[in-house]
Coordinates of C-alpha atoms in Angstrom, one line a residue:
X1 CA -1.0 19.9 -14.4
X2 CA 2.1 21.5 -13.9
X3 CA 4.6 20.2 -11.0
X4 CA 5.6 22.7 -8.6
X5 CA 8.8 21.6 -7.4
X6 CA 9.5 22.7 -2.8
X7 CA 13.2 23.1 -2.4
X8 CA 14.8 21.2 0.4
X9 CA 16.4 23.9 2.1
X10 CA 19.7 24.2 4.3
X11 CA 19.2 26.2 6.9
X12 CA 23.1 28.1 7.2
X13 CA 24.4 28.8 11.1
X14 CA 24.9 32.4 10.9
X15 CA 27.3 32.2 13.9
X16 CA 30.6 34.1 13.9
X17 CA 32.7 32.2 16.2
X18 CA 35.6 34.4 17.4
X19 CA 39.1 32.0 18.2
X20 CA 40.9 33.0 21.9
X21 CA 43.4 34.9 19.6
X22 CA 40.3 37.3 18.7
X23 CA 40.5 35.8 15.0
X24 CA 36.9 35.2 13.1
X25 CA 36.6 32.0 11.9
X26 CA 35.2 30.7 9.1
X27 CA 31.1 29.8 9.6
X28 CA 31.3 27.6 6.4
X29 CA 33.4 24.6 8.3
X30 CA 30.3 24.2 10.6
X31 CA 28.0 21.8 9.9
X32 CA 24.7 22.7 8.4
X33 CA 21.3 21.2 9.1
X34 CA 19.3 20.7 6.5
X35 CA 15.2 21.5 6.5
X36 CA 12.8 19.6 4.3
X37 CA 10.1 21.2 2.0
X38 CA 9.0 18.0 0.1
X39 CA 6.8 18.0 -3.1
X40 CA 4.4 15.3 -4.4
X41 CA 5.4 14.8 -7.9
X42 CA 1.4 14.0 -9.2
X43 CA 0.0 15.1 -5.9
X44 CA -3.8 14.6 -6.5
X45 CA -3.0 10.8 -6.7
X46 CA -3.8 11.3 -2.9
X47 CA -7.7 10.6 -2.3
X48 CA -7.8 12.5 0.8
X49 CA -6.4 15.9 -1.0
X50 CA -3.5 17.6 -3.3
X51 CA -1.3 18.3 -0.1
X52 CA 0.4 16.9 2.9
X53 CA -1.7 17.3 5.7
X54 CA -0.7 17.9 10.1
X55 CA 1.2 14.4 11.2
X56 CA 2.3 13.1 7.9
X57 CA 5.8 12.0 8.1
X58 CA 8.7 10.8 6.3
X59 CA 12.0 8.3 6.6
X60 CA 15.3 9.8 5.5
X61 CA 18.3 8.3 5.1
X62 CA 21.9 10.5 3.9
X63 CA 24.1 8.2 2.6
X64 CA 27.8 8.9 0.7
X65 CA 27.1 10.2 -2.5
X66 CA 27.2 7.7 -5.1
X67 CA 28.1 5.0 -2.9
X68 CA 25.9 1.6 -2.6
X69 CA 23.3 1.9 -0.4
X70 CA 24.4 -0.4 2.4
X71 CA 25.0 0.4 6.1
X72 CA 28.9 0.8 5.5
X73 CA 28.1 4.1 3.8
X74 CA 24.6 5.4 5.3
X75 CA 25.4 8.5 7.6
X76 CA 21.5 9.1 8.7
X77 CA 19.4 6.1 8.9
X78 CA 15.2 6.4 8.8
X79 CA 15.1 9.7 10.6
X80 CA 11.7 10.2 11.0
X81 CA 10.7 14.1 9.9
X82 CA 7.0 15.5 10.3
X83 CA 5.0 18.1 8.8
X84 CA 2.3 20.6 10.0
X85 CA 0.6 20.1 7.0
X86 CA 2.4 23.1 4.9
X87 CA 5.4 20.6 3.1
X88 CA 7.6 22.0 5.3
X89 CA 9.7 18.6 7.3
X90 CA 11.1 19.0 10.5
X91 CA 12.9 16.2 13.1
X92 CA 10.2 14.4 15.2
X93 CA 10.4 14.8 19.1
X94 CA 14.0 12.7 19.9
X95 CA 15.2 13.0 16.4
X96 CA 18.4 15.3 16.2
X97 CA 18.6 17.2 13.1
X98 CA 20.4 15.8 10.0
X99 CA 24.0 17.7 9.5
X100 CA 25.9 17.6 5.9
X101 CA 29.2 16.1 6.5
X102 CA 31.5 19.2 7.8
X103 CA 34.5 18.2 5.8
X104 CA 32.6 19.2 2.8
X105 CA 32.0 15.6 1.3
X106 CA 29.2 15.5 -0.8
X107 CA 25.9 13.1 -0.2
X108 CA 22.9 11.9 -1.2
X109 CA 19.2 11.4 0.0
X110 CA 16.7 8.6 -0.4
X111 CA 13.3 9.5 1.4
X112 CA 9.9 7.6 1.6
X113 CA 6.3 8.0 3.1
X114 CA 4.9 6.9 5.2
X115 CA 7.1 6.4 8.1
X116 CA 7.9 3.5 9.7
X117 CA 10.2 2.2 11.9
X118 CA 9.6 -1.3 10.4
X119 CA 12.6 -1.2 7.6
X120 CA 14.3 -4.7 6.9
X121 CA 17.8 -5.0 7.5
X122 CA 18.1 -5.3 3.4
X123 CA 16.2 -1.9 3.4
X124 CA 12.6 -3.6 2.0
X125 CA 9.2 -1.7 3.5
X126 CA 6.4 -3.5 3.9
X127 CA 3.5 -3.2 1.8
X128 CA 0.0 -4.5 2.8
X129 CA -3.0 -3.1 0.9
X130 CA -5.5 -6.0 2.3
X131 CA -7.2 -2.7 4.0
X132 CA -7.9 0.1 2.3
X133 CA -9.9 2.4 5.2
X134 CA -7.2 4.8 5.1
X135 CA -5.9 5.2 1.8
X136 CA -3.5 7.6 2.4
X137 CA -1.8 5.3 4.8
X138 CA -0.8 2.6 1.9
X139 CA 0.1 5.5 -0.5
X140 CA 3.8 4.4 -0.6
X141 CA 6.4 7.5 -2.0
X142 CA 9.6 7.4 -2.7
X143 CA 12.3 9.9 -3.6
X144 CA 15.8 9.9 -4.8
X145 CA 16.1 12.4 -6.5
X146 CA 18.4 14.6 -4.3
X147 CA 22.1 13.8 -4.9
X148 CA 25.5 14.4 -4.9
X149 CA 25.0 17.1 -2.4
X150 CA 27.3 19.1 0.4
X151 CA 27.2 21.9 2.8
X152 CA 28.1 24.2 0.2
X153 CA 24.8 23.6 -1.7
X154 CA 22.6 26.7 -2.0
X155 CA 19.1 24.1 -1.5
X156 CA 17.9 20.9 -2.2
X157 CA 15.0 20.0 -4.4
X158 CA 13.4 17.0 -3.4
X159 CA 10.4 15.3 -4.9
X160 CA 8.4 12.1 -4.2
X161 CA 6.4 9.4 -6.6
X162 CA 3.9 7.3 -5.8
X163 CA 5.1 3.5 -6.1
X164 CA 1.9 2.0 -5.9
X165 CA -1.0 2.3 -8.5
X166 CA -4.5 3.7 -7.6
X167 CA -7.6 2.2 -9.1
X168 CA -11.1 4.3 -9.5
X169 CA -14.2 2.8 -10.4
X170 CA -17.0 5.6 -12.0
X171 CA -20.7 3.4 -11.5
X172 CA -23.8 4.5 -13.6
X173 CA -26.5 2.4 -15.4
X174 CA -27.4 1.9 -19.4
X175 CA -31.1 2.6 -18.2
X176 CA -31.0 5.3 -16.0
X177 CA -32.1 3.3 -13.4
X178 CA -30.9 4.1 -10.0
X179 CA -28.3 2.4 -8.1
X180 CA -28.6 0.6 -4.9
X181 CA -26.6 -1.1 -2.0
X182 CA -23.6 -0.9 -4.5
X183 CA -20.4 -2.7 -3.1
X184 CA -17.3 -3.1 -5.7
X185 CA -13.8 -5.2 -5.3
X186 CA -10.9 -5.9 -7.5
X187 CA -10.3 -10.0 -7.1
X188 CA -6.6 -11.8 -7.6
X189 CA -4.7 -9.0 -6.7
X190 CA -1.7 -8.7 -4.9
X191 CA -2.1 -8.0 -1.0
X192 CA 1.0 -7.9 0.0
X193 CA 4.9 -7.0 -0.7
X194 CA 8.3 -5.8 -0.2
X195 CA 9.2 -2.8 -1.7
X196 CA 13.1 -1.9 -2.4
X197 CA 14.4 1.5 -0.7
X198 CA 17.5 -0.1 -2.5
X199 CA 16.0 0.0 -6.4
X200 CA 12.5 0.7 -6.3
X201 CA 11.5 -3.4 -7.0
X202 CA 8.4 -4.7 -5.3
X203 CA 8.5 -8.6 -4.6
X204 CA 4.5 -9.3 -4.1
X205 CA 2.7 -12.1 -2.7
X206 CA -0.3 -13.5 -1.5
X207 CA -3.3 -12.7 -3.6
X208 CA -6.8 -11.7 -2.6
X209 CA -9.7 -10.0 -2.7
X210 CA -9.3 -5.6 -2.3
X211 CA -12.9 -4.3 -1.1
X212 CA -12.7 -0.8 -3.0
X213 CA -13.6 2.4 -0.6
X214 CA -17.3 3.6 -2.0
X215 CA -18.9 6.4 -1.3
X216 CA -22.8 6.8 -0.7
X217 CA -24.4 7.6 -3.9
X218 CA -22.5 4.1 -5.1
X219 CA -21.6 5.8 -7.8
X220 CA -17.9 5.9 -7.2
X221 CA -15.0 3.9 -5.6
X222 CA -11.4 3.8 -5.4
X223 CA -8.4 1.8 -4.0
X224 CA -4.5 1.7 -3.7
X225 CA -3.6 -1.8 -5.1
X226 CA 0.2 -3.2 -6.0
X227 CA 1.4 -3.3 -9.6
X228 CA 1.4 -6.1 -11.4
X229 CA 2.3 -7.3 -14.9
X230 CA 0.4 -9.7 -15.2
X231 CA -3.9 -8.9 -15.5
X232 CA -4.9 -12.9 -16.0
X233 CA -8.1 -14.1 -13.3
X234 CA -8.2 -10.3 -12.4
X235 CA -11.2 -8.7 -12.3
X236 CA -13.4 -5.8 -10.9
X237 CA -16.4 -6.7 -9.4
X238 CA -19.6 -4.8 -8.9
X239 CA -23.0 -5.8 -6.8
X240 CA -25.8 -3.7 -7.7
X241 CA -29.5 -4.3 -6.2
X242 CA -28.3 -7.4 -5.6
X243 CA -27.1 -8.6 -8.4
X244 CA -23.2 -9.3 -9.9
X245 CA -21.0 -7.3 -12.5
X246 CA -17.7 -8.4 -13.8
X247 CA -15.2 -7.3 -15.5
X248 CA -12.1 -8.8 -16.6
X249 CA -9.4 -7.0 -16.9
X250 CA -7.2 -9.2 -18.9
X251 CA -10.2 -8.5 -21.4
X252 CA -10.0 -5.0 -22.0
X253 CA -7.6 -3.7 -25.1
X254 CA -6.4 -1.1 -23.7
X255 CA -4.8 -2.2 -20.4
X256 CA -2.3 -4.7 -20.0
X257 CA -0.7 -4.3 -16.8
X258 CA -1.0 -2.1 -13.3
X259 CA 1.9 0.0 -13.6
X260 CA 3.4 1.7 -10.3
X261 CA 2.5 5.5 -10.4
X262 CA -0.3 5.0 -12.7
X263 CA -4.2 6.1 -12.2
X264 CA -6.4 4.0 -13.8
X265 CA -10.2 5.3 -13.8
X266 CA -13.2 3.2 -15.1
X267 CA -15.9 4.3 -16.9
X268 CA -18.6 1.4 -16.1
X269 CA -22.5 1.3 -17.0
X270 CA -24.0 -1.5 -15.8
X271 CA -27.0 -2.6 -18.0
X272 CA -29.8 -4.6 -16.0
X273 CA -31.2 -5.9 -18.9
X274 CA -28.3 -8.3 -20.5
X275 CA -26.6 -11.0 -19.1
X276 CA -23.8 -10.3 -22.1
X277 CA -20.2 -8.0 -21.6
X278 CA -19.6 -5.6 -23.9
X279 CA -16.6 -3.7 -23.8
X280 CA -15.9 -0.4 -25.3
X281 CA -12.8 1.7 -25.0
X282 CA -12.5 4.5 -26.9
X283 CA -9.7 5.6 -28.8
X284 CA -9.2 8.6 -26.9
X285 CA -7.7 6.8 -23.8
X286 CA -4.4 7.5 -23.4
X287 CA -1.9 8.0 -20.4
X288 CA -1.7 12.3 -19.8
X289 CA 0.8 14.2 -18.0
X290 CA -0.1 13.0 -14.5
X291 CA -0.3 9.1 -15.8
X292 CA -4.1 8.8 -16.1
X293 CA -5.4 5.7 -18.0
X294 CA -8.9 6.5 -18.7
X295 CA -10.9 3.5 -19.5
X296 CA -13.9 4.6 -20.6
X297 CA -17.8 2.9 -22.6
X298 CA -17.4 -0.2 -20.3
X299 CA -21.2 -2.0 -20.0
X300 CA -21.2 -4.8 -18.2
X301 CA -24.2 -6.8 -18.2
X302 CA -26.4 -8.5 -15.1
X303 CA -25.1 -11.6 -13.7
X304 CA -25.9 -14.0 -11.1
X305 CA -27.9 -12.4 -8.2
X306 CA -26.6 -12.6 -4.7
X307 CA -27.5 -12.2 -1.0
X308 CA -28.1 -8.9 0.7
X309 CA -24.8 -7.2 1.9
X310 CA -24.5 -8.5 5.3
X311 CA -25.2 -12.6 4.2
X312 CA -22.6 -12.1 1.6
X313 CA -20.2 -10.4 2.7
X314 CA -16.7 -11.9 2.4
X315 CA -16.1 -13.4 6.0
X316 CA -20.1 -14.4 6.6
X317 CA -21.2 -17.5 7.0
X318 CA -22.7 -17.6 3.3
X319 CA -19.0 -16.3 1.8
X320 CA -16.6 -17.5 4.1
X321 CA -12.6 -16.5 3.9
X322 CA -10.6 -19.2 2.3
X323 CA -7.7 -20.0 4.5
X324 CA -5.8 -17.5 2.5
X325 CA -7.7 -14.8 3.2
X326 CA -8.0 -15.4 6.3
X327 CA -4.4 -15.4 7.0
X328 CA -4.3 -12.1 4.9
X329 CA -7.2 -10.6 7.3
X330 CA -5.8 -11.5 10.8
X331 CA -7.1 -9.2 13.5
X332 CA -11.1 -9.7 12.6
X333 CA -13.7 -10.3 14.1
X334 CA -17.0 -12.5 14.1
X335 CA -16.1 -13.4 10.6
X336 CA -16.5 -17.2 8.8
X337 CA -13.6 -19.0 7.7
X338 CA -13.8 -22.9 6.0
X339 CA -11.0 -25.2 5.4
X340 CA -10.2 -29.0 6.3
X341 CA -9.7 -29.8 10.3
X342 CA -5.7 -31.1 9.2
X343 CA -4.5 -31.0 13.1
X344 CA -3.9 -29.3 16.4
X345 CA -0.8 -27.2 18.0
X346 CA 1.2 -28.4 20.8
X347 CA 2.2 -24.5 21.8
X348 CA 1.4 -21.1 21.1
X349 CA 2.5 -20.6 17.3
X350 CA 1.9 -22.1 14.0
X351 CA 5.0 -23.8 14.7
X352 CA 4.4 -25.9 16.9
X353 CA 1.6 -27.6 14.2
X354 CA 1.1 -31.2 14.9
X355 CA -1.0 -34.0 12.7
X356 CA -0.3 -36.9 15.2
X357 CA -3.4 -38.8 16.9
X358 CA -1.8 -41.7 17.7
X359 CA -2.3 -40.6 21.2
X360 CA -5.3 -39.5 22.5
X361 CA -3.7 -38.6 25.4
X362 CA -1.1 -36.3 23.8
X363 CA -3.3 -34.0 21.4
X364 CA -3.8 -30.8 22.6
X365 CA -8.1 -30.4 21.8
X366 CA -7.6 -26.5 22.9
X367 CA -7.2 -25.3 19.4
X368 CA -7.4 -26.8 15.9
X369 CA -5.9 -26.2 12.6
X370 CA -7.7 -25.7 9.2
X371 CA -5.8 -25.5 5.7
X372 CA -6.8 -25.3 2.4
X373 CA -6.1 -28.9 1.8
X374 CA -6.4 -32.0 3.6
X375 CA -2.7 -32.9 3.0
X376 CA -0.8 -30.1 4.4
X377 CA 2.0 -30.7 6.6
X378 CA 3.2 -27.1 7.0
X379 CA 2.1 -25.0 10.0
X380 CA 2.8 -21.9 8.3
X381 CA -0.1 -22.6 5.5
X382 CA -2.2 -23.5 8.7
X383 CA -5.1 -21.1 10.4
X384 CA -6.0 -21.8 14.0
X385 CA -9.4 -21.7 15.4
X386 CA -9.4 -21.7 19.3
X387 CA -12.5 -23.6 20.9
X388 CA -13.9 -23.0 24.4
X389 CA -14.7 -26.1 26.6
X390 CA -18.1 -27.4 25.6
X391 CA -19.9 -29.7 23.1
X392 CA -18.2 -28.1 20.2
X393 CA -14.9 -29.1 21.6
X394 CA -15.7 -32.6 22.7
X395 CA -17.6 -32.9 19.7
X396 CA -14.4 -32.4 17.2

């Protein structure tokens, strides 16, 4: 597809200010604002359309042109812009409008979406793809592209990438056979990270389990997941009438990493009647203009079978969360969590984490702590479980 590139436009003061002495001065030593029309460089990388819809906003910071990006030489810092839906940026309520310097010094912008006032003092934004209900929401862009700029420029053209790689999976079966109660994940990915406003780096951590948005046939899911280099013990997981399909990724020939920007879109029939993998990727894959990998003549055969959706579902009492994944999942509900009983808390934090039973009188029976090993001596690796006055708590 061809890239339509939006200028970022300066709006010019058309003010002739007359001096006391009746003199016109010159409008060009006022300051300028500057409005924002903002392109998606690859825009259909966005599940919920190809443009930016009513509410979306953006951070912007001006800094000195060509100058490190550090606080010493930032002139606008995270000023949070919204659209109506037509590309076109203005200053949220309380935000004042961004001015090119007057004395005619030239400038640069670094922008990225989607807002948040929750920037790191080393200019990191958070990235946490542990949820993927609103994809649109973890679709982290980034532009820089819009430099060495003044209140003499005519417009500015500034265009956003995606940082983040999306994942679609495209379901059908070797038989024809129809498919049912489908639910499909991508396991030992990356959950969460810091991503660099500074020089685009991402520093991931904590790996999990990404349950992939499907829609109602079954027959199609996708998901916003963090790149990584490295594809070993990751693989895409499908359950289908009940039973398991896998697929390793660090199996398939023609994909060796996740690669930020990149669209990668599986071609999977699942064949009920083997047990075996075969894996087929046919020549013709390749990465096009917009960065698709296509990876297509995937069958995976039948695996183990498994409980119905609700008994295993990761959180139930059949699949509980590992301690991990519970820590990555904080904020649910009714859900089933298994890990040794390693102590109690003396307070109201992880902190305060506390293996001594010397005293009976001392231990605080209000709330317990479960770890993924018996031995652990951190708090911080720790997930506490509250328990109400009853038998349970005597009990324990």
């Amino acid at each position: 597809m061809k890239i339509k590139y939006l200028p970022l436009t300066i709006v010019l003061i058309s003010l002739l200010v007359v001096s006391c002495e009746g003199d016109t001065i010159d409008p060009s030593i006022l300051d300028r604002n500057i409005n924002v029309s903002a392109q998606i460089n690859n825009s259909k990388f966005q599940s919920s359309g190809d443009e930016w819809t009513d509410g979306d906003a953006i951070g912007i910071y001006m800094i000195k042109s060509r100058k490190e990006f550090t606080e010493s030489h930032i002139l606008n810092k995270n000023e949070k812009y919204i659209t109506t839906g037509n590309g076109v940026f203005k200053p949220a309520d309380g935000v004042m409008d961004i001015k090119f310097p007057a004395d005619g010094s030239k400038v640069d912008f670094i922008a990225y979406y989607p807002h948040t006032k929750s920037i790191s003092s080393s200019f990191e934004y958070s990235v946490d793809v542990s949820s993927q209900k609103d994809i649109k929401a973890i679709d982290l862009l980034y532009s820089n592209n819009s430099i060495e700029l003044s209140r003499l420029s005519s417009k500015v053209d500034m265009v956003f990438d995606h940082q983040l790689s999306k994942v679609t999976a495209n379901i059908s079966t070797s038989d024809g056979s129809s498919l049912e109660d489908v639910r499909i994940s991508i396991k030992g990915v990356d959950l969460k990270a810091k991503f660099s406003l500074v020089d685009k780096s991402i520093i991931s951590s904590s790996k999990g389990v990404v349950r992939m948005n499907t829609n109602s046939k079954g027959d199609m899911a996708e998901a916003i997941v963090i790149p990584t280099a490295n594809l070993s013990g990751i693989t895409l997981e499908i359950v289908n009438a009940g039973f398991a399909y896998i697929c390793r990724l660090d199996e398939l020939s023609k994909i060796s990493s996740i690669d930020s920007g990149k669209h990668y879109s599986f071609n999977i029939k699942l064949d009920p009647k083997n047990t075996e993998v075969s894996v087929v990727v046919n020549p013709w894959s390749s990465i096009n203009p917009w960065e698709d990998v296509i990876l297509d003549g995937i069958i995976i055969g039948k695996g183990d079978q498994v409980e119905d959706d609700n008994n295993n579902e990761l959180g139930s009492k059949e699949n509980p969360y590992t301690i991990e994944e519970a820590i990555n999942n904080i904020g649910q509900k009714q859900v089933w969590v298994k890990g040794y009983i390693v102590g109690y808390y003396t307070g109201k934090t992880v902190k305060t984490f506390a293996t001594d039973v010397s005293s009976s009188a001392e231990i605080k029976e209000t709330c317990i702590a479960l770890a993924s090993s018996p031995d652990e001596q951190d708090g911080e690796n720790t997930f506490p479980v509250f328990l109400k006055t009853g038998d349970l708590r005597d009990n324990l």
